[in-house]
Structure formats: C-alpha cells, structure tokens
Short mmCIF file of C-alpha atoms in Angstrom, two decimals:
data_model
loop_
_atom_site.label_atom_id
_atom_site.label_comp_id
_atom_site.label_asym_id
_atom_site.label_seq_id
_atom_site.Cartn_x
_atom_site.Cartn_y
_atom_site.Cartn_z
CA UNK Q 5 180.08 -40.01 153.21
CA UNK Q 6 178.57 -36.26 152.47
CA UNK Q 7 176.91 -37.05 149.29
CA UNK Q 8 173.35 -37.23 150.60
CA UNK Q 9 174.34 -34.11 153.17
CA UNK Q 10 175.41 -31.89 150.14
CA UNK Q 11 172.53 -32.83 147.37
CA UNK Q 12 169.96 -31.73 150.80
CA UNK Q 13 172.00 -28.76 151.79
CA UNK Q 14 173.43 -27.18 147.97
CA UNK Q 15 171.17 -25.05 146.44
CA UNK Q 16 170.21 -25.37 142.39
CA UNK Q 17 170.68 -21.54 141.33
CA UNK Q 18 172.07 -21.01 138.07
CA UNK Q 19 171.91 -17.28 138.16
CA UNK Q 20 174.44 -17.66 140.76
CA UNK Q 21 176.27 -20.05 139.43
CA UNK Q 22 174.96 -22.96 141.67
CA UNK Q 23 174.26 -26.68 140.56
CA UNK Q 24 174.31 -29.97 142.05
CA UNK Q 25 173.51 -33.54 140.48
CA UNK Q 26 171.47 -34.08 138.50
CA UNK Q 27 171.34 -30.57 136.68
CA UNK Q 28 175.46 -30.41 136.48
CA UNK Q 29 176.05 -28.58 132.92
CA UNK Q 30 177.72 -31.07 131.07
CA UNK Q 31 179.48 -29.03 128.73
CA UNK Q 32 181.49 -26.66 131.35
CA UNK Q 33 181.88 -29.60 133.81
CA UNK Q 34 183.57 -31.39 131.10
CA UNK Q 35 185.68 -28.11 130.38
CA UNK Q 36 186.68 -27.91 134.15
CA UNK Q 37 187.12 -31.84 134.37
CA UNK Q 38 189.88 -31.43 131.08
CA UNK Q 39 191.79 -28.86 133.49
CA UNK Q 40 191.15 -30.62 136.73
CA UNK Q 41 193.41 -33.72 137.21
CA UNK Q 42 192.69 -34.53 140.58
CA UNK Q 43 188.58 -35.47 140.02
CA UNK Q 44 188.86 -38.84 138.48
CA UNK Q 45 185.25 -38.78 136.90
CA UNK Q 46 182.61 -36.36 136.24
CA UNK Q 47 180.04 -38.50 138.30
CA UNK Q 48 182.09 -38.02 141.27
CA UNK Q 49 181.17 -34.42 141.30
CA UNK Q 50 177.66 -33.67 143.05
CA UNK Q 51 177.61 -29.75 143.75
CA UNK Q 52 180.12 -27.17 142.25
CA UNK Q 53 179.80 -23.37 141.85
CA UNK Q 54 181.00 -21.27 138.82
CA UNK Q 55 182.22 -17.99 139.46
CA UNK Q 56 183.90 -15.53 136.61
CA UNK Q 57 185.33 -12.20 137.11
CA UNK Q 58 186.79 -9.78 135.12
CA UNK Q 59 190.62 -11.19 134.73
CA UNK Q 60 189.77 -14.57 136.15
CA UNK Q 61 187.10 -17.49 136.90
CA UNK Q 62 187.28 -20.37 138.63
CA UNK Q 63 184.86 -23.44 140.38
CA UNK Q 64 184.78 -24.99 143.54
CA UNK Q 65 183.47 -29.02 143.53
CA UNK Q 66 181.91 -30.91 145.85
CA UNK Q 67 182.63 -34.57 145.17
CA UNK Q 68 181.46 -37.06 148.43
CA UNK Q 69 184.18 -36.33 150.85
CA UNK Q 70 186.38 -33.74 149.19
CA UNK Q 71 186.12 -29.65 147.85
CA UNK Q 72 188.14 -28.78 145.51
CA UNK Q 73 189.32 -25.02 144.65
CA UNK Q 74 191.84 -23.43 142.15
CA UNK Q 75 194.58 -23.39 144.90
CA UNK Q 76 193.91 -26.70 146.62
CA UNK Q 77 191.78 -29.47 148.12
CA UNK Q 78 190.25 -30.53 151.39
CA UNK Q 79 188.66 -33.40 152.94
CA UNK Q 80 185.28 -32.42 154.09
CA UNK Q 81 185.10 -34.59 157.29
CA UNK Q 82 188.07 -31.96 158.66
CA UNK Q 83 185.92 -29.40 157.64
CA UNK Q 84 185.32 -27.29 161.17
CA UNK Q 85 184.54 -24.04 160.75
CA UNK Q 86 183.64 -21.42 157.34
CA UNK Q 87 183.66 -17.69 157.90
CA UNK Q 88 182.18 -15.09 155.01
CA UNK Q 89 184.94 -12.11 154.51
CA UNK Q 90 183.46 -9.95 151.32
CA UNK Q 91 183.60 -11.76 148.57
CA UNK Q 92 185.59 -15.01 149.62
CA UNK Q 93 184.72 -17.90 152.09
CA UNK Q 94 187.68 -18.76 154.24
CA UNK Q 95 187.28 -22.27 155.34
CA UNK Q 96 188.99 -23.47 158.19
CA UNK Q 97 190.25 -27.31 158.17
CA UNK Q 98 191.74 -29.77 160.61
CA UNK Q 99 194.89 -30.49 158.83
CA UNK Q 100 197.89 -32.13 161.31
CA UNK Q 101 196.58 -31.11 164.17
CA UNK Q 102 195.65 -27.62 163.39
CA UNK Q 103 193.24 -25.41 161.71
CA UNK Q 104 194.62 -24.09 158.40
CA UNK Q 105 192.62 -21.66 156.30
CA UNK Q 106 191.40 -22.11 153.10
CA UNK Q 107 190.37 -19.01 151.15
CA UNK Q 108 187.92 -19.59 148.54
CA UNK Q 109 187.07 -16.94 145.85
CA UNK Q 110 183.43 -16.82 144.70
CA UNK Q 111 183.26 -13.23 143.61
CA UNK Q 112 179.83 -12.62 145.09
CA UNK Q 113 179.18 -12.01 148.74
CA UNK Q 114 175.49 -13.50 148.44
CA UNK Q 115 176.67 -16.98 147.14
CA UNK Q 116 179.37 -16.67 150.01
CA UNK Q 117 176.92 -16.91 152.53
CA UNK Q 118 175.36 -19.71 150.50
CA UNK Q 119 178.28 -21.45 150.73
CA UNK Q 120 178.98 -20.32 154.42
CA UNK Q 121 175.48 -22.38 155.13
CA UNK Q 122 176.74 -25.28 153.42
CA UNK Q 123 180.16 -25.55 154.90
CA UNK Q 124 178.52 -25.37 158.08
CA UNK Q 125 176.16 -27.76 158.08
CA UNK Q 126 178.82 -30.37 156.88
CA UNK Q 127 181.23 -28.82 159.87
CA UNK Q 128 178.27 -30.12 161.89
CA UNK Q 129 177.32 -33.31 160.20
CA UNK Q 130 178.42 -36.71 161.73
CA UNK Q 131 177.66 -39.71 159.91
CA UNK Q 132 178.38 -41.65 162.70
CA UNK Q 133 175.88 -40.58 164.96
CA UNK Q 134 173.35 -40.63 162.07
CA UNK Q 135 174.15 -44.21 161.78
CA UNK Q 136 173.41 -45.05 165.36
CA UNK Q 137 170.07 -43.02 165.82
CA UNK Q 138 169.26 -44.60 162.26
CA UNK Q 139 169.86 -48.03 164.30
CA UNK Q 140 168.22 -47.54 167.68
CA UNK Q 141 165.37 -46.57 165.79
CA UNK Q 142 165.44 -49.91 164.08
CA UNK Q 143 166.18 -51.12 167.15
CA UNK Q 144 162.96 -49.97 168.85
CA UNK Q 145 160.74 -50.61 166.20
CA UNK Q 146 161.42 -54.63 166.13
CA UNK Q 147 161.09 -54.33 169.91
CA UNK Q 148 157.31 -52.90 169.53
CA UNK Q 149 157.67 -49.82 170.57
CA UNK Q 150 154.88 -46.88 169.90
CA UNK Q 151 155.87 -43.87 167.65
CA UNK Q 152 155.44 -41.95 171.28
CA UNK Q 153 157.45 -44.22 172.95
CA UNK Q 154 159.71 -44.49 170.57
CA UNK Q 155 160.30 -40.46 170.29
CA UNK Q 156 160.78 -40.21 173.88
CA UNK Q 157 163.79 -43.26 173.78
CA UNK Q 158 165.34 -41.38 170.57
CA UNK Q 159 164.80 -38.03 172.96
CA UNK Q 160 166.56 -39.44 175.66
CA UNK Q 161 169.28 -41.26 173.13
CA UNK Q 162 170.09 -38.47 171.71
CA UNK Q 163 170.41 -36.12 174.86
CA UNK Q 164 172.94 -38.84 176.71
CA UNK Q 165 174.84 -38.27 173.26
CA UNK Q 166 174.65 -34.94 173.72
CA UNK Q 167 176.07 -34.53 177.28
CA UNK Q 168 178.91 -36.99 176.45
CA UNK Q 169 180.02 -34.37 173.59
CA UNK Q 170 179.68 -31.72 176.50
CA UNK Q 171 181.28 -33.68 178.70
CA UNK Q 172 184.08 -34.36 175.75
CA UNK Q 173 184.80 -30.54 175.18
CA UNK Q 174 185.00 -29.96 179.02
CA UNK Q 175 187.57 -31.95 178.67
CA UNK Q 176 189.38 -30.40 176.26
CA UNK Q 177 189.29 -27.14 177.88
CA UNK Q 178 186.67 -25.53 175.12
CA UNK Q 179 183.64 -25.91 177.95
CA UNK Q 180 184.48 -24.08 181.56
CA UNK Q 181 182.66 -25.94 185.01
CA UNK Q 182 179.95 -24.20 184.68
CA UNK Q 183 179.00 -23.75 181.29
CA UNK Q 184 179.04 -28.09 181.30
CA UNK Q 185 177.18 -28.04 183.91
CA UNK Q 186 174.36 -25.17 183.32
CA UNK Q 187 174.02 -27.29 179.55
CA UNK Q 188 173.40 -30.67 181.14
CA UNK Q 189 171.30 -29.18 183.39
CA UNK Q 190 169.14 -27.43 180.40
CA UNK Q 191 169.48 -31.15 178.72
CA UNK Q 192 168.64 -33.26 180.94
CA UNK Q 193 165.33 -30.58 181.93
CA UNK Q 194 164.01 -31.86 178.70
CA UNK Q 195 163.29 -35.52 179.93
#
C-alpha cells in the first residue's frame, strides 16, 4: 500500500546508511534477514537504514505496509505522527485506540530528520484518496474535458475533500468553531 510512497520519499545515501530497492546490499540484508524472523523474504523489504555504534547496531525496514526495528514492529497505515529527540526518532502509532510511542535508534541526528521526513509523509499519505482523484481524473478525461477544465474540477474535488476532513476533525473536537470555519472560508476562496 506504501511501496510506491516509500521508494519516492527514502533517500539512497550510503554514507548514512540509507538504501531502498533496487540498490539494497545483498550481503548485509541477507545477514539481517538470517536474524530477522518476522520479514518473510528479502524482496519484501524496499527501504531500510543501517546504523552501528560503538556497543551495538541495528536496522530499521521498510517492507509495503510495515517498519520494523530491533524492539518491535508497526503497521505504517497507523503511522500518525514522528518526532526527532537527538539521536532517536520516536514514532507515534495508532495502536487500540491510542497513540503508543515507538523509539527508534539511528545513532545520527541528521538521518533522524531524514527519517522524521519520511515518517511524515506516510503519516500524511492516504491511498484512498489517491485512488479517487486518480479516478475522477479518468473520469473527466473520457467525458472530454480540457486539461483547464479538468484542473479546475480536480481543484474543486479536492477542496470539497478537504472541508469534509475539516468538517471530520471539528467533529472530533481537534478543530474549534472558528478555526473550521476561518479554513473553509480560506478553501472555498480558492474557487
């Protein structure tokens, strides 16, 4: 569900440790893969990071809708929010019903913003929505619409969308009266 997400969004930096498909090392993902019983194949993984210390080392994988760390495993679609504290990325997940911190060690504060960027964008990422603006432009297409046209009705798509999430989170008591309303406003000043 993340794969194309991750392969756009992970960087390729071996200096820091960084790889995604299709420049995985082979012969340390094989070494991880011997220890890790949970990944079923090495072409599940798409993205990991390497990290070595002094008294310990470690990876975190990226398969297509799970991360897996020394200490655990999450689904990436409960993925909500990832927040950089030195050295470690603490990633908060949707697990039951509430958020419970994961604490991921990458021993360098650079690749934990790297990884902060990631996390985030797949905290924001919904495949669902994707889908349906991948359809409506299909949609328009077949009904003739010009690339102008078209924009505008993908525009206005996309900014209903929009003020139902508001409209969602109002609802949930994250979004006050006013804040709802001086967004809309803002969206809808875009038509």
């Amino acid at each position: 569900m993340f794969a194309k997400l991750i392969k756009e969004s992970f960087p390729q930096d071996e200096k820091a440790g960084l790889y995604r498909t299709p420049n995985l090392p082979a012969v340390k993902l094989g070494k991880i893969l011997r220890k890790e019983k949970r990944i079923a194949s090495p072409s599940d993984v798409l993205a990991m990071h390497l990290y070595s210390g002094m008294f310990s080392s470690g990876a975190i994988i990226f398969t297509a809708d799970r991360c897996f760390y020394e200490d655990g495993a999450f689904d990436l679609e409960e993925v909500k929010d990832c927040q950089v504290k030195d050295d470690h990325c603490i990633v908060l997940v949707n697990q039951k019903g509430q958020l419970v911190p994961h604490k991921l060690s990458v021993k360098n504060e650079q690749v934990a913003k790297t990884l902060k960027k990631v996390f985030d964008a797949i905290a924001y990422y919904d495949p669902k929505s994707e889908a349906l603006m991948q359809q409506a432009a299909k949609k328009y297409e077949e009904a003739g619409f010009k690339d102008g046209e078209l924009n505008w009705l993908l525009l206005r798509d996309e900014v209903m969308r929009t003020i139902d999430m508001l409209y969602e989170r109002y609802n949930d008591g994250k979004l006050s009266i006013l804040e709802y309303e001086d967004k809309k406003a803002e969206l809808l000043s875009r038509l």
